[in-house]
Amino acid sequence: MQINVNAASPFARKVRIVVREAGLADQVREIETAVSPVAPNADLAGANPLVKIPTLLLDDGRALYDSRVICEYLDSLAGHRLFPQSGMARWQSLCMQSLCDGILDAAVLTRYELAIRPQALRWQDWVDGQRAKINGGLATLEKAEPNFGGNFGIGEIGAACVLGYLDFRFPDIEWRATHPRLKAWFATVSTRDSVRETAPRA
Ligand code: GSF
């Protein structure tokens, strides 16, 4: 199977980390794919009408998206180690995934507003609103204290992608100065091969 990804995409990074954590690297080809909301990638559109990455293309031609579906599908191939299968542990893990996806949505939308939207059309209230979501999400993550003890499940993978993306695209946020637990946790998980090998780059 193949996944359409690129090295800057935090949502694609979630899948790229899962591929490595699930031991599936030899079964998955990563296809570098450029995307932009104002320049839809025609090749990608055939597989994913939302024209977004990540998109997984199975060997039988079927496509799976979005990153949540792809991550859980890959985890199902490798023994369900990253997504709890039942009970409150599952719902808390899925909620943490949603929290991190929501922070990433706000960050990516801000990136598009500041990097793609023409200067004359930018809307500071919009940027401020998205920033408030990022700040609120980080405060919750700091309190939630991602499970230090070795468990590196889908919630923690999402948190690592959030913090890595903020470092990459929003160094001005300086989240380490006000989130000491996240700072320590991120330093630890950043030593994992799956996290190091997928560090964002332009
Ligand atoms: C979001 C993917 C996404 O926004 C998921 O996979 O979880 N809910 C989806 N991907 C961005 C690239 S990124 O990660 O910055 C994307 O494909 N943007 C192109 C577009 O047309 O918005």
Short mmCIF file of C-alpha atoms and ligand atoms in Angstrom, two decimals:
data_model
loop_
_atom_site.label_atom_id
_atom_site.label_comp_id
_atom_site.label_asym_id
_atom_site.label_seq_id
_atom_site.Cartn_x
_atom_site.Cartn_y
_atom_site.Cartn_z
CA MET A 1 0.00 0.00 0.00
CA GLN A 2 1.02 3.65 -0.37
CA ILE A 3 0.37 6.82 1.51
CA ASN A 4 0.41 10.32 0.06
CA VAL A 5 2.35 12.45 2.53
CA ASN A 6 4.85 15.26 2.70
CA ALA A 7 7.57 16.14 5.18
CA ALA A 8 5.88 19.33 6.39
CA SER A 9 2.42 17.88 7.07
CA PRO A 10 1.60 17.23 10.75
CA PHE A 11 -1.43 15.07 9.89
CA ALA A 12 0.71 12.99 7.53
CA ARG A 13 3.32 12.79 10.30
CA LYS A 14 0.77 11.06 12.55
CA VAL A 15 0.47 8.29 9.96
CA ARG A 16 4.22 8.16 9.30
CA ILE A 17 4.85 7.69 13.03
CA VAL A 18 2.17 4.97 13.25
CA VAL A 19 3.72 3.15 10.27
CA ARG A 20 7.02 3.01 12.15
CA GLU A 21 5.59 2.26 15.60
CA ALA A 22 3.43 -0.53 14.13
CA GLY A 23 6.39 -2.09 12.31
CA LEU A 24 4.78 -1.61 8.88
CA ALA A 25 7.52 0.44 7.19
CA ASP A 26 8.34 -2.39 4.77
CA GLN A 27 4.69 -2.63 3.66
CA VAL A 28 4.02 1.06 3.08
CA ARG A 29 5.43 3.31 0.35
CA GLU A 30 5.46 6.99 1.21
CA ILE A 31 4.66 9.19 -1.80
CA GLU A 32 5.79 12.82 -1.50
CA THR A 33 2.71 14.87 -2.39
CA ALA A 34 2.38 18.65 -2.59
CA VAL A 35 -0.98 20.07 -1.50
CA SER A 36 -2.59 23.50 -1.32
CA PRO A 37 -6.21 24.52 -0.67
CA VAL A 38 -5.99 26.94 -3.59
CA ALA A 39 -4.19 24.61 -6.00
CA PRO A 40 -5.84 21.16 -5.70
CA ASN A 41 -3.51 18.26 -6.58
CA ALA A 42 -5.27 16.61 -9.54
CA ASP A 43 -3.59 13.22 -9.02
CA LEU A 44 -4.63 13.14 -5.37
CA ALA A 45 -8.24 14.17 -6.18
CA GLY A 46 -8.87 10.81 -7.82
CA ALA A 47 -8.24 9.01 -4.53
CA ASN A 48 -9.51 11.60 -2.06
CA PRO A 49 -12.25 14.11 -3.05
CA LEU A 50 -11.09 16.35 -0.19
CA VAL A 51 -7.67 16.49 -1.93
CA LYS A 52 -5.82 16.29 1.37
CA ILE A 53 -2.91 14.34 2.77
CA PRO A 54 -2.55 11.84 4.28
CA THR A 55 -4.43 9.55 1.91
CA LEU A 56 -3.85 5.81 1.99
CA LEU A 57 -4.18 3.82 -1.25
CA LEU A 58 -4.67 0.09 -0.69
CA ASP A 59 -3.28 -2.43 -3.17
CA ASP A 60 -6.83 -3.15 -4.39
CA GLY A 61 -7.23 0.51 -5.37
CA ARG A 62 -9.45 1.56 -2.48
CA ALA A 63 -8.52 4.77 -0.67
CA LEU A 64 -8.74 5.47 3.07
CA TYR A 65 -8.68 8.89 4.75
CA ASP A 66 -8.43 10.89 6.97
CA SER A 67 -5.47 10.47 9.34
CA ARG A 68 -7.67 9.10 12.12
CA VAL A 69 -9.06 6.33 9.91
CA ILE A 70 -5.64 5.55 8.40
CA CYS A 71 -3.93 5.37 11.80
CA GLU A 72 -6.54 3.03 13.26
CA TYR A 73 -6.54 0.88 10.11
CA LEU A 74 -2.74 0.50 10.24
CA ASP A 75 -2.93 -0.24 13.97
CA SER A 76 -5.52 -2.98 13.21
CA LEU A 77 -2.95 -4.68 10.97
CA ALA A 78 -0.38 -4.74 13.75
CA GLY A 79 -2.28 -5.96 16.80
CA HIS A 80 -4.18 -2.92 18.05
CA ARG A 81 -1.39 -1.55 20.22
CA LEU A 82 -1.94 2.17 19.62
CA PHE A 83 -5.73 2.41 19.92
CA PRO A 84 -7.39 0.94 23.04
CA GLN A 85 -10.12 -1.42 21.84
CA SER A 86 -12.81 -0.78 24.46
CA GLY A 87 -13.87 0.96 27.62
CA MET A 88 -13.07 4.42 28.93
CA ALA A 89 -9.44 4.05 27.88
CA ARG A 90 -10.62 4.00 24.25
CA TRP A 91 -12.84 7.06 24.56
CA GLN A 92 -10.14 9.03 26.39
CA SER A 93 -7.57 8.06 23.76
CA LEU A 94 -9.91 9.05 20.90
CA CYS A 95 -10.71 12.32 22.69
CA MET A 96 -7.00 13.13 23.04
CA GLN A 97 -6.63 12.37 19.32
CA SER A 98 -9.48 14.83 18.63
CA LEU A 99 -7.89 17.45 20.89
CA CYS A 100 -4.59 17.18 19.02
CA ASP A 101 -6.28 17.12 15.60
CA GLY A 102 -8.20 20.24 16.60
CA ILE A 103 -5.03 22.04 17.64
CA LEU A 104 -3.47 21.01 14.32
CA ASP A 105 -6.51 22.22 12.39
CA ALA A 106 -6.20 25.62 14.07
CA ALA A 107 -2.46 25.74 13.39
CA VAL A 108 -2.75 24.66 9.74
CA LEU A 109 -5.60 27.12 9.12
CA THR A 110 -3.44 29.87 10.63
CA ARG A 111 -0.54 28.82 8.42
CA TYR A 112 -2.78 29.07 5.35
CA GLU A 113 -4.13 32.44 6.48
CA LEU A 114 -0.64 33.88 6.92
CA ALA A 115 1.22 32.04 4.15
CA ILE A 116 -1.33 31.70 1.35
CA ARG A 117 -4.11 34.28 1.76
CA PRO A 118 -3.16 37.55 0.07
CA GLN A 119 -2.06 40.15 2.61
CA ALA A 120 -5.00 42.48 1.82
CA LEU A 121 -7.53 39.72 2.58
CA ARG A 122 -6.13 38.59 5.90
CA TRP A 123 -8.36 38.82 8.97
CA GLN A 124 -6.66 39.28 12.33
CA ASP A 125 -9.78 38.22 14.29
CA TRP A 126 -9.59 34.87 12.47
CA VAL A 127 -5.91 34.45 13.39
CA ASP A 128 -6.62 35.44 16.99
CA GLY A 129 -9.49 32.96 17.21
CA GLN A 130 -7.37 30.08 15.95
CA ARG A 131 -4.55 31.04 18.28
CA ALA A 132 -6.95 30.90 21.21
CA LYS A 133 -7.81 27.32 20.26
CA ILE A 134 -4.11 26.43 20.11
CA ASN A 135 -3.48 28.02 23.51
CA GLY A 136 -6.49 26.35 25.10
CA GLY A 137 -5.51 22.99 23.63
CA LEU A 138 -1.92 23.28 24.89
CA ALA A 139 -3.15 24.17 28.39
CA THR A 140 -5.31 21.03 28.40
CA LEU A 141 -2.44 18.89 27.13
CA GLU A 142 -0.18 20.30 29.85
CA LYS A 143 -2.71 19.35 32.50
CA ALA A 144 -3.49 16.01 30.85
CA GLU A 145 0.20 15.17 31.12
CA PRO A 146 0.48 12.73 28.21
CA ASN A 147 1.22 9.29 29.63
CA PHE A 148 4.93 9.41 30.33
CA GLY A 149 5.24 5.81 31.28
CA GLY A 150 6.22 4.35 28.01
CA ASN A 151 2.72 4.25 26.55
CA PHE A 152 3.06 5.95 23.19
CA GLY A 153 -0.43 5.49 21.79
CA ILE A 154 -2.45 7.51 19.30
CA GLY A 155 -3.10 10.35 21.76
CA GLU A 156 0.59 10.75 22.52
CA ILE A 157 1.45 10.50 18.81
CA GLY A 158 -0.96 13.37 18.16
CA ALA A 159 0.61 15.44 20.94
CA ALA A 160 4.09 14.89 19.51
CA CYS A 161 2.88 16.03 16.07
CA VAL A 162 1.30 19.15 17.62
CA LEU A 163 4.46 20.20 19.45
CA GLY A 164 6.70 19.41 16.49
CA TYR A 165 4.49 21.43 14.14
CA LEU A 166 4.43 24.44 16.47
CA ASP A 167 8.25 24.34 16.60
CA PHE A 168 8.36 24.07 12.82
CA ARG A 169 5.84 26.72 11.74
CA PHE A 170 5.24 28.87 14.86
CA PRO A 171 8.53 29.19 16.80
CA ASP A 172 7.19 32.51 18.14
CA ILE A 173 4.68 30.62 20.31
CA GLU A 174 7.57 29.41 22.57
CA TRP A 175 5.29 26.83 24.23
CA ARG A 176 8.15 25.35 26.31
CA ALA A 177 8.39 28.50 28.46
CA THR A 178 4.87 28.00 29.86
CA HIS A 179 4.38 24.21 29.57
CA PRO A 180 7.18 22.54 31.56
CA ARG A 181 5.57 19.10 31.63
CA LEU A 182 5.08 19.08 27.86
CA LYS A 183 8.65 20.34 27.46
CA ALA A 184 10.04 17.40 29.46
CA TRP A 185 7.70 14.87 27.85
CA PHE A 186 8.48 16.03 24.30
CA ALA A 187 12.23 15.85 24.95
CA THR A 188 11.76 12.20 25.96
CA VAL A 189 9.54 11.08 23.07
CA SER A 190 11.69 12.97 20.56
CA THR A 191 14.37 10.33 21.10
CA ARG A 192 12.09 7.65 19.58
CA ASP A 193 13.16 6.59 16.08
CA SER A 194 9.60 7.08 14.75
CA VAL A 195 9.57 10.69 15.98
CA ARG A 196 13.12 11.55 14.97
CA GLU A 197 12.79 10.05 11.46
CA THR A 198 9.62 12.06 10.76
CA ALA A 199 10.72 15.47 12.08
CA PRO A 200 9.08 18.16 9.90
CA ARG A 201 11.05 19.90 7.18
CA ALA A 202 10.01 22.35 4.50
C1 GSF B 1 -6.75 16.88 7.84
C2 GSF B 1 -5.62 16.75 6.84
C3 GSF B 1 -5.08 18.08 6.34
O1 GSF B 1 -5.63 19.15 6.64
C4 GSF B 1 -6.68 14.46 8.55
O2 GSF B 1 -5.96 13.79 7.77
O3 GSF B 1 -6.75 14.23 9.75
N1 GSF B 1 -8.68 15.79 8.84
C5 GSF B 1 -7.54 15.59 7.99
N2 GSF B 1 -4.00 18.01 5.57
C6 GSF B 1 -3.43 19.22 4.95
C7 GSF B 1 -1.91 19.14 4.91
S1 GSF B 1 -1.29 19.40 6.43
O4 GSF B 1 -1.26 18.37 7.22
O5 GSF B 1 -0.89 20.63 6.66
C8 GSF B 1 -3.91 19.29 3.51
O6 GSF B 1 -3.95 18.27 2.83
N3 GSF B 1 -4.18 20.52 3.05
C9 GSF B 1 -4.58 20.71 1.69
C10 GSF B 1 -5.96 21.32 1.63
O7 GSF B 1 -6.51 21.37 0.52
O8 GSF B 1 -6.47 21.74 2.71
#
